[in-house]
Structures are given as C-alpha cells and as structure tokens.
Coordinates of C-alpha atoms and ligand atoms in Angstrom, one line a residue:
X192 CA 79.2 -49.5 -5.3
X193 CA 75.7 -47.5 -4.6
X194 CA 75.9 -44.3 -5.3
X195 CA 76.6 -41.5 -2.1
X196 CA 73.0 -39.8 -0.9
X197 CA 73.7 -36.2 -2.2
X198 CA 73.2 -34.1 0.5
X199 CA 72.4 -29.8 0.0
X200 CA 74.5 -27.8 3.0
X201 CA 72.7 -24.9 4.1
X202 CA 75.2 -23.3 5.9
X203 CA 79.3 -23.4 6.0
X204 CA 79.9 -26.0 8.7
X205 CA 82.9 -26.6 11.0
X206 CA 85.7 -28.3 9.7
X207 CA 85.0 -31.8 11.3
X208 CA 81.2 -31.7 9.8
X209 CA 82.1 -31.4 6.0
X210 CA 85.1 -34.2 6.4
X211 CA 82.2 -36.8 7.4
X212 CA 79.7 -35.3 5.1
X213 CA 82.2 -36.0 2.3
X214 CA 83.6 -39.4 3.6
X215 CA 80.4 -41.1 3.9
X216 CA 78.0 -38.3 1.4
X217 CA 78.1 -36.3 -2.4
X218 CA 77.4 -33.0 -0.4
X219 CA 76.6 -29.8 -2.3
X220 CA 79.0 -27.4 0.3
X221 CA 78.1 -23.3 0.7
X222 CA 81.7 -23.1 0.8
X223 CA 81.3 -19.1 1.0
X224 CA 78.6 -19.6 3.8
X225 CA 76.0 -16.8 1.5
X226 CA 72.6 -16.7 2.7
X227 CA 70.8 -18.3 -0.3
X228 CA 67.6 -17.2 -1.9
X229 CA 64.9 -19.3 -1.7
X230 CA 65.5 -20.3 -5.7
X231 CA 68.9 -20.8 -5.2
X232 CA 68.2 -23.4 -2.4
X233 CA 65.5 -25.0 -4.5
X234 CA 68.0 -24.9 -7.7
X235 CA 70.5 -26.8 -5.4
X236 CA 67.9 -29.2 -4.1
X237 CA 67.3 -30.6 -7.6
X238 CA 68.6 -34.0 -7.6
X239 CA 69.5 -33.9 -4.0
X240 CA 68.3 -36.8 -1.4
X241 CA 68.6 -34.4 1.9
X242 CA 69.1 -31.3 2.9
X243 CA 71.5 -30.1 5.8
X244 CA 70.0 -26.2 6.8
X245 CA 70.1 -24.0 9.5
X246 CA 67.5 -21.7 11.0
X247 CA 68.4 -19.2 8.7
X248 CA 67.2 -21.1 5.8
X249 CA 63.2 -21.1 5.4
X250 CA 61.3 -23.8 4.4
X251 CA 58.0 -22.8 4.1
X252 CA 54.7 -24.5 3.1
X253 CA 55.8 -23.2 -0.3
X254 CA 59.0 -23.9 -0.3
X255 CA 58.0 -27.0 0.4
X256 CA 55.8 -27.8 -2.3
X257 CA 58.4 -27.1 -4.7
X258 CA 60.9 -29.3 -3.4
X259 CA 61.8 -31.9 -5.7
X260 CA 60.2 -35.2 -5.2
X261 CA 64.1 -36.9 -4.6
X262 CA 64.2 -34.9 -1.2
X263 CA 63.6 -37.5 1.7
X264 CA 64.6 -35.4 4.6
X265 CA 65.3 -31.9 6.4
X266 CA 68.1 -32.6 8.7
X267 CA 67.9 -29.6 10.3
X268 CA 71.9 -27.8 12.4
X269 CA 69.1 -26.8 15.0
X270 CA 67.1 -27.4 17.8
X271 CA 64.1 -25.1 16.7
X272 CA 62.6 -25.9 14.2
X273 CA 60.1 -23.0 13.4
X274 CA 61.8 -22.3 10.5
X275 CA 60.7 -25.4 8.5
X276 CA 56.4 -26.1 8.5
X277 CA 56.0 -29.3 9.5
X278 CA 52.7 -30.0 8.2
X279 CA 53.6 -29.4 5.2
X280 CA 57.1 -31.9 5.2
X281 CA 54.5 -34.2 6.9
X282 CA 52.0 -34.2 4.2
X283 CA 55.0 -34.9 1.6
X284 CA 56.4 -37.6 3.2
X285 CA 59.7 -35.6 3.8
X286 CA 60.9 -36.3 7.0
X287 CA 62.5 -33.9 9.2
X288 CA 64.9 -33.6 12.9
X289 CA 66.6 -31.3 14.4
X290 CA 69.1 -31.3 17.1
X291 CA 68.1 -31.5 20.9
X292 CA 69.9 -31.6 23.7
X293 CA 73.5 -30.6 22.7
X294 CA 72.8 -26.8 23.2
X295 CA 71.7 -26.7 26.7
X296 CA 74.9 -26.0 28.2
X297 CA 76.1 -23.1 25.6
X298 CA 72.4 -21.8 25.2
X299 CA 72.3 -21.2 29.2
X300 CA 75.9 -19.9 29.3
X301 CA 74.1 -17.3 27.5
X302 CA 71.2 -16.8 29.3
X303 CA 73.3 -16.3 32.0
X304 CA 75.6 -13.6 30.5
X305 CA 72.2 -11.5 29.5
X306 CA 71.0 -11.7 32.8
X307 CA 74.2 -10.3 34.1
X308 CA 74.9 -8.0 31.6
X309 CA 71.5 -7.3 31.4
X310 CA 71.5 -6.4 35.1
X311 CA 74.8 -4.7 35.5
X312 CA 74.5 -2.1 32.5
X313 CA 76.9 -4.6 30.9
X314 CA 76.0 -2.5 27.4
X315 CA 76.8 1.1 29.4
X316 CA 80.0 -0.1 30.6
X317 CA 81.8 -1.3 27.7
X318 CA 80.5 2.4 25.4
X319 CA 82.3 4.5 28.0
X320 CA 85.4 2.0 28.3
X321 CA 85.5 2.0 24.4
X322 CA 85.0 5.3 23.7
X323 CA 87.5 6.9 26.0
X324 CA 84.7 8.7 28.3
X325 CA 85.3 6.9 31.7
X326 CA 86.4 10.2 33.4
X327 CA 84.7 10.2 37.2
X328 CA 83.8 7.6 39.7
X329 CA 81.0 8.2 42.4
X330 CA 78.9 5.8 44.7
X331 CA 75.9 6.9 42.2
X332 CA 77.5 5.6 39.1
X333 CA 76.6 2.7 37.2
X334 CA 74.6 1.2 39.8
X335 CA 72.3 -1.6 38.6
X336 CA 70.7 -4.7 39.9
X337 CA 71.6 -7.6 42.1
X338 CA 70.3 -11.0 40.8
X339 CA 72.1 -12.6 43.6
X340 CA 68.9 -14.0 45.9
X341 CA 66.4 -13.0 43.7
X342 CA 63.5 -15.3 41.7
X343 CA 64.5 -16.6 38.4
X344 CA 61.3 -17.3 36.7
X345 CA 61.5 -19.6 33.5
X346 CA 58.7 -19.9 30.6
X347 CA 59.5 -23.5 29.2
X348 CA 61.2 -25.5 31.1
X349 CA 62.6 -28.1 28.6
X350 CA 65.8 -29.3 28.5
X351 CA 67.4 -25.4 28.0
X352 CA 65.5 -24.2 31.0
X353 CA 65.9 -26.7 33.4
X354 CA 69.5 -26.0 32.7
X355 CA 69.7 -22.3 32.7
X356 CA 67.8 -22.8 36.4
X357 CA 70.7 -25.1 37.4
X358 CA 73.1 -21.7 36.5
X359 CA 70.8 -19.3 38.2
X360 CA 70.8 -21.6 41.5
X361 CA 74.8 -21.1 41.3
X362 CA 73.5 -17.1 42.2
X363 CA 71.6 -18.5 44.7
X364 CA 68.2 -17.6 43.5
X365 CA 64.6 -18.9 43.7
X366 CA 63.4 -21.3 40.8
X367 CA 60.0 -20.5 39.6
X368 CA 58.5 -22.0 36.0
X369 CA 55.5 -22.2 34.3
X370 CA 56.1 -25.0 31.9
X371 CA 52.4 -27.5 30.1
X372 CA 53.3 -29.8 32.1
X373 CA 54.7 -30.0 35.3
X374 CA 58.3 -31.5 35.8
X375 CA 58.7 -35.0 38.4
X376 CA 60.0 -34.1 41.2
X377 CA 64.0 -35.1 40.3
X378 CA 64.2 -32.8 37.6
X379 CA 62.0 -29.8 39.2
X380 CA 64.4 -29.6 41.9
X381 CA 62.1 -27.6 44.5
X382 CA 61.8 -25.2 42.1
X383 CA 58.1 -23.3 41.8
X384 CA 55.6 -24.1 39.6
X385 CA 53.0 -22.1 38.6
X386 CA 49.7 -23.4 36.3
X387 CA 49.7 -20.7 34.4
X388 CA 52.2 -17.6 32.8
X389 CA 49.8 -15.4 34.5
X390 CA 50.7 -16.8 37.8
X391 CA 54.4 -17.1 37.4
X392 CA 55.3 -13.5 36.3
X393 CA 54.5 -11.4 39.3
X394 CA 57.3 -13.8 40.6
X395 CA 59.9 -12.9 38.3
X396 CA 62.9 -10.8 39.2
X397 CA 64.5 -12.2 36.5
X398 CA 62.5 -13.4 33.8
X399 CA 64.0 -16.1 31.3
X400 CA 62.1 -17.2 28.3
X401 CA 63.1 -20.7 26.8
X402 CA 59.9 -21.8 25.3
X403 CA 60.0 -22.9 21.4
X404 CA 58.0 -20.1 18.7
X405 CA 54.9 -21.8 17.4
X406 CA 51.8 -20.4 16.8
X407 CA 50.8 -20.6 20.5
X408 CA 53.8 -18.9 21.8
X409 CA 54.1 -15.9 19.3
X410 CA 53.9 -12.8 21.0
X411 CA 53.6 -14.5 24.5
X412 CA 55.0 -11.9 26.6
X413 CA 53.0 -9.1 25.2
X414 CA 51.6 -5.6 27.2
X415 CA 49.3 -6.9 29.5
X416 CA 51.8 -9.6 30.7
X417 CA 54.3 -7.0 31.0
X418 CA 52.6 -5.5 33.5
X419 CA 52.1 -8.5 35.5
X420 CA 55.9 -8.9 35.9
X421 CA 57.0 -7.0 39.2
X422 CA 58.4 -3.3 38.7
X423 CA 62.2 -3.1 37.9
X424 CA 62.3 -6.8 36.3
X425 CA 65.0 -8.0 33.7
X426 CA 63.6 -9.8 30.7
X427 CA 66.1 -12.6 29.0
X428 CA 65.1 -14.0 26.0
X429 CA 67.6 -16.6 24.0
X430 CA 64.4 -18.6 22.7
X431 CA 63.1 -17.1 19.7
X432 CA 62.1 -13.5 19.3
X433 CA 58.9 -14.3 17.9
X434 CA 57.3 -15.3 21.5
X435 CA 57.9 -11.5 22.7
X436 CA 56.1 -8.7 21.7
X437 CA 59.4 -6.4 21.0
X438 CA 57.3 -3.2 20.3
X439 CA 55.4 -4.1 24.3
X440 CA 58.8 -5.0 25.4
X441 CA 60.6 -1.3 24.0
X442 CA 57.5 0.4 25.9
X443 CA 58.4 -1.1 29.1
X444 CA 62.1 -0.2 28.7
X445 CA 61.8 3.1 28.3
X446 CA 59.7 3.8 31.2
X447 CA 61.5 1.4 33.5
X448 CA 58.9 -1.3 34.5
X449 CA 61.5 -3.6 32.6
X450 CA 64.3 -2.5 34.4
X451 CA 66.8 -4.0 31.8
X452 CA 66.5 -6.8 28.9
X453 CA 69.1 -9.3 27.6
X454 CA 68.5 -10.4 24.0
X455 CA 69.8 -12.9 21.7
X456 CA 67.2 -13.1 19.5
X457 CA 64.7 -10.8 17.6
X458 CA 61.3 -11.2 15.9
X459 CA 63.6 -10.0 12.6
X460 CA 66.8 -12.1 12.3
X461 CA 69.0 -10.9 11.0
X462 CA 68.4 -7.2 11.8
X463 CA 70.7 -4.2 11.6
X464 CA 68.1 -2.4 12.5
X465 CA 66.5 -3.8 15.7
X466 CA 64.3 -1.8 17.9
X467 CA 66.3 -1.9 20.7
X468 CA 69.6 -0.5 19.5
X469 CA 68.8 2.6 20.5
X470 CA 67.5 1.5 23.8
X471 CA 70.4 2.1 26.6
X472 CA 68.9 -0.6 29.3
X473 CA 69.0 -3.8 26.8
X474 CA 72.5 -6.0 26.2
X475 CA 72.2 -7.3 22.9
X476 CA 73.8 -10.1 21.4
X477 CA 73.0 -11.4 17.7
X478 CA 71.7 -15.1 18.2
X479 CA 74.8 -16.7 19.5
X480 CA 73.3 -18.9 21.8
X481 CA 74.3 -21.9 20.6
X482 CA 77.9 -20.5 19.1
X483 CA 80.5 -22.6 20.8
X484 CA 83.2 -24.7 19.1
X485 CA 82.0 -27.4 21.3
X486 CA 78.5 -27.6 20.2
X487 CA 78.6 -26.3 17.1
X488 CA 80.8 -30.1 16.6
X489 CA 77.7 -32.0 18.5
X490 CA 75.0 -29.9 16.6
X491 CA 76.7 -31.0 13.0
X492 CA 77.3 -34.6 14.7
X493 CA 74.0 -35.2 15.7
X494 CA 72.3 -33.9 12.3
X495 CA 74.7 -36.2 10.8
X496 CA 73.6 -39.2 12.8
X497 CA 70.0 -38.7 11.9
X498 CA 70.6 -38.4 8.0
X499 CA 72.4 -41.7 8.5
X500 CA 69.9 -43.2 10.2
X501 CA 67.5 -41.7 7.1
X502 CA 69.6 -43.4 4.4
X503 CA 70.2 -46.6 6.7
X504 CA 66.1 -47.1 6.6
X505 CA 66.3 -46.1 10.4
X506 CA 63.9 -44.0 12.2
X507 CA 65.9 -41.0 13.2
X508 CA 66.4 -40.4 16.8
X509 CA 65.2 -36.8 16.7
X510 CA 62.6 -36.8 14.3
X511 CA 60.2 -34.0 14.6
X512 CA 57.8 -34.8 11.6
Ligands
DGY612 C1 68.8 -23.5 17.3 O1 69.5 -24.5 17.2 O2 67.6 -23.5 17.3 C2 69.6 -22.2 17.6 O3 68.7 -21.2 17.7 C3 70.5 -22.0 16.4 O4 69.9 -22.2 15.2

C-alpha cells in the first residue's frame, strides 16, 4: 500500500475536515489551534508533502526558501491569498490554491451587517444597552443613516461583490462598481460602471470594498480618495485591510466626511489594539467574514479537493500559482 501524503494543518479545522484529512491523509493536526511561529511551521513541514494553512499563517518569499524540498503544495482554507508570495512558490515549483467561490454568500452577509450597523450606530446601541445607561428617549436620539434608496458603490466586483450588490438591491439601492474589467451584461445587472475609482466614489453613499490586497491595491482608498467620496458616506471594508489607508480613514471619522465605517478587517490582524477602537462611528468585527458553519465545511472541502487533485497528478481546480 503507498504510503498516505503527509499533510501539515495550519489551523484547527471543523470536525468533518480532519475526519477526511485522516481517512484519505498522515496529517500533522494543530489540535490546540496555537498560532505557530514561523520555525515551528517550518519544523512541522519537514518531511511533509503539503501544507493545509490559513491566512493567518505567512508564507513569505523567506519562508518559502526554507521550505523543505518534499513540499509540493500550499493548499491554502482561503480565498485570499496575499498571505503566501506567489512568485516565490512559483519559482520553487510549489504549487498553491486557495478557495473561491464558497464565501460569497457569508462574506456579503457581512458586508451587509457593517453597512447596517455601520449606518445605524449599531456599535452605540449595544454600549448603552450593555452598560445599563439607556435612561431617555427623544426624536434626537440615536439618529443615523438610511441606506434604504441610496448608491451602493463596490471596488472589485468579483464574485464577493457581485453578491454583496445582489444584498444591497434587496434595500433597494443603486449599483455602482468600478471593477478592471467591466462585467457582461447578465452579471452587471444594470448596475453602474465607472472606468476608474476616481469616477465611482463621488457616487458612493455606501462604499463597499471587495477587491483582493496586492501590491496594486494597498492603501487604495487613501486621503485624497477620501475626499472624493460624497460628505456623510459609510465606508465597509470585509476585503483586506491592507487596501485602506486606516490612519486616512481615522481622519475622516473623526471629522465626519466618513459618516460611519464597518470593518472586518485591519491592515494589523490580529490587533487588540486597532486604531479605531476608540473611534465611536465605526462597528468593528474581527475578520469573521467568512465564519459560518456552512462555509467554513465548503472552504475545508474545497482545499481538500485540490490537495487531492495534487496527489492524483491533477491540475487543481483553483490553482493560483
Ligand atoms: C479568506 O478566505 O480570504 C478569508 O479572509 C478568511 O481567511
């Protein structure tokens, strides 16, 4: 009988994950879910065929180059991938996927709850609920914004955005996008496009990033794009924080040209410390975008499917390098 691929879990993964990784693989479990050093991954990979990470694990040109020549593959429990350099898994023949698709639904179920909670001081409410000081009521309290009508503006408009949009339609608001290349007709659904980010933002009520961090994205929505964006505008991000310019983003907070943000991610991850803690108008969520029991399943199923195809001498149907 061959011998089982040996396969290095980054992460502690749902129940249903590690019973097929250990019918059909020898895999090396994180059976207490600890963030591991970059030398205790490496010391794990030694010996290994694949490896089975998350976003939180790095695999950097460095990292990379110290990998031990028996790794054949990064099978990433992720869509992004901006965590691993590709190059660099290209140039030594290590290939690497990631997991499309399957977190469209529960990444815009987020996006949605920012928006909202991000609109209706979401973050305000639930302090003075918990902490006992709900004590008046007055037509001037807690008033915040009304998406309901308004423009939904989406950078990226992949397969997360074009479903977020679908959501925001449900509010019945205006589709605008600025996406490289413009969507067919089917799948723009008479929403807006605009060439450029430049000429989308001024028509962004609601502003809803969705674009992937490389190095043409980081920092995207920085000062001077902020002020494009019209007055009083709400900011979601449940991308990667890398693409905004948080330090921009605080600025226009505090002095209300973002009227409110909704944030799942952060430049920092993860971050007890985060910029906008302290910053009342923000609802704040710590990267759970993809955090259903539903697609968590399909995210582990899907990586799964491509390390088989790796160790069936298949080309893996999400390969990325
Ligand atoms: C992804 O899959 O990229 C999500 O951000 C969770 O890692």
């Amino acid at each position: 009988m061959n011998k089982k691929p040996v396969i290095v879990v980054g992460r502690k993964l749902p129940e249903s994950i590690e019973a097929r990784l250990t019918r059909d693989y020898e895999p090396r479990f994180n059976a207490d879910d600890k963030l591991y050093s970059t030398d205790e991954l490496l010391a794990l990979c030694e010996g290994a065929d694949a490896v089975l990470p998350c976003h939180s694990e790095h695999f950097t040109a460095d990292v990379i180059a110290k990998l031990p020549d028996s790794i054949k593959a990064i099978a990433n429990f992720s869509v992004g991938v901006d965590h691993v350099d590709l190059e660099a898994a290209k140039a030594r023949g290590i290939i690497v996927t990631n997991t499309p698709n399957v977190l469209n639904d529960a990444t815009a179920e987020i996006a949605m709850l920012l928006m909202l909670g991000a609109a209706r001081r979401a973050h305000e409410g639930e302090q003075i609920m918990r902490q006992g000081t709900w004590t008046s009521w007055s037509p001037a309290f807690m008033v915040g914004t009304q998406v309901t009508g308004k423009r939904f503006g989406v950078i990226g408009m992949g397969r997360v955005g074009q479903v977020a949009a679908d959501r925001a339609r449900g509010f019945g608001m205006e589709i605008h996008y600025y996406n490289r290349n413009r969507l067919t007709p089917d799948l723009e659904k008479s929403a807006i496009y605009h060439k450029t980010v430049e000429d989308l933002l001024p028509h962004c009520d609601v502003l809803s990033l969705h674009c992937p961090a490389t190095p043409e994205t980081v920092k995207l929505l920085n000062a001077k794009r902020i002020q494009l964006l019209p007055d009083g505008a709400i900011v979601v991000n449940t991308a990667r924080g890398a693409i905004i310019d948080e330090d921009a983003l605080a600025s226009a907070l505090k002095t209300g040209k973002v009227a409110a943000a909704g944030l799942d991610v952060y430049a920092e991850e993860p971050t007890a410390q985060s910029i906008f803690k302290d910053i009342p108008n923000t609802f704040l969520m710590p990267h759970i975008g993809s955090a259903t029991h539903d697609t968590r399943d399909a995210m582990g199923f899907r990586a799964l499917d491509n390390l088989d195809a790796v160790f069936a001498g298949k080309e893996p149907r999400d390969r990325v390098a």
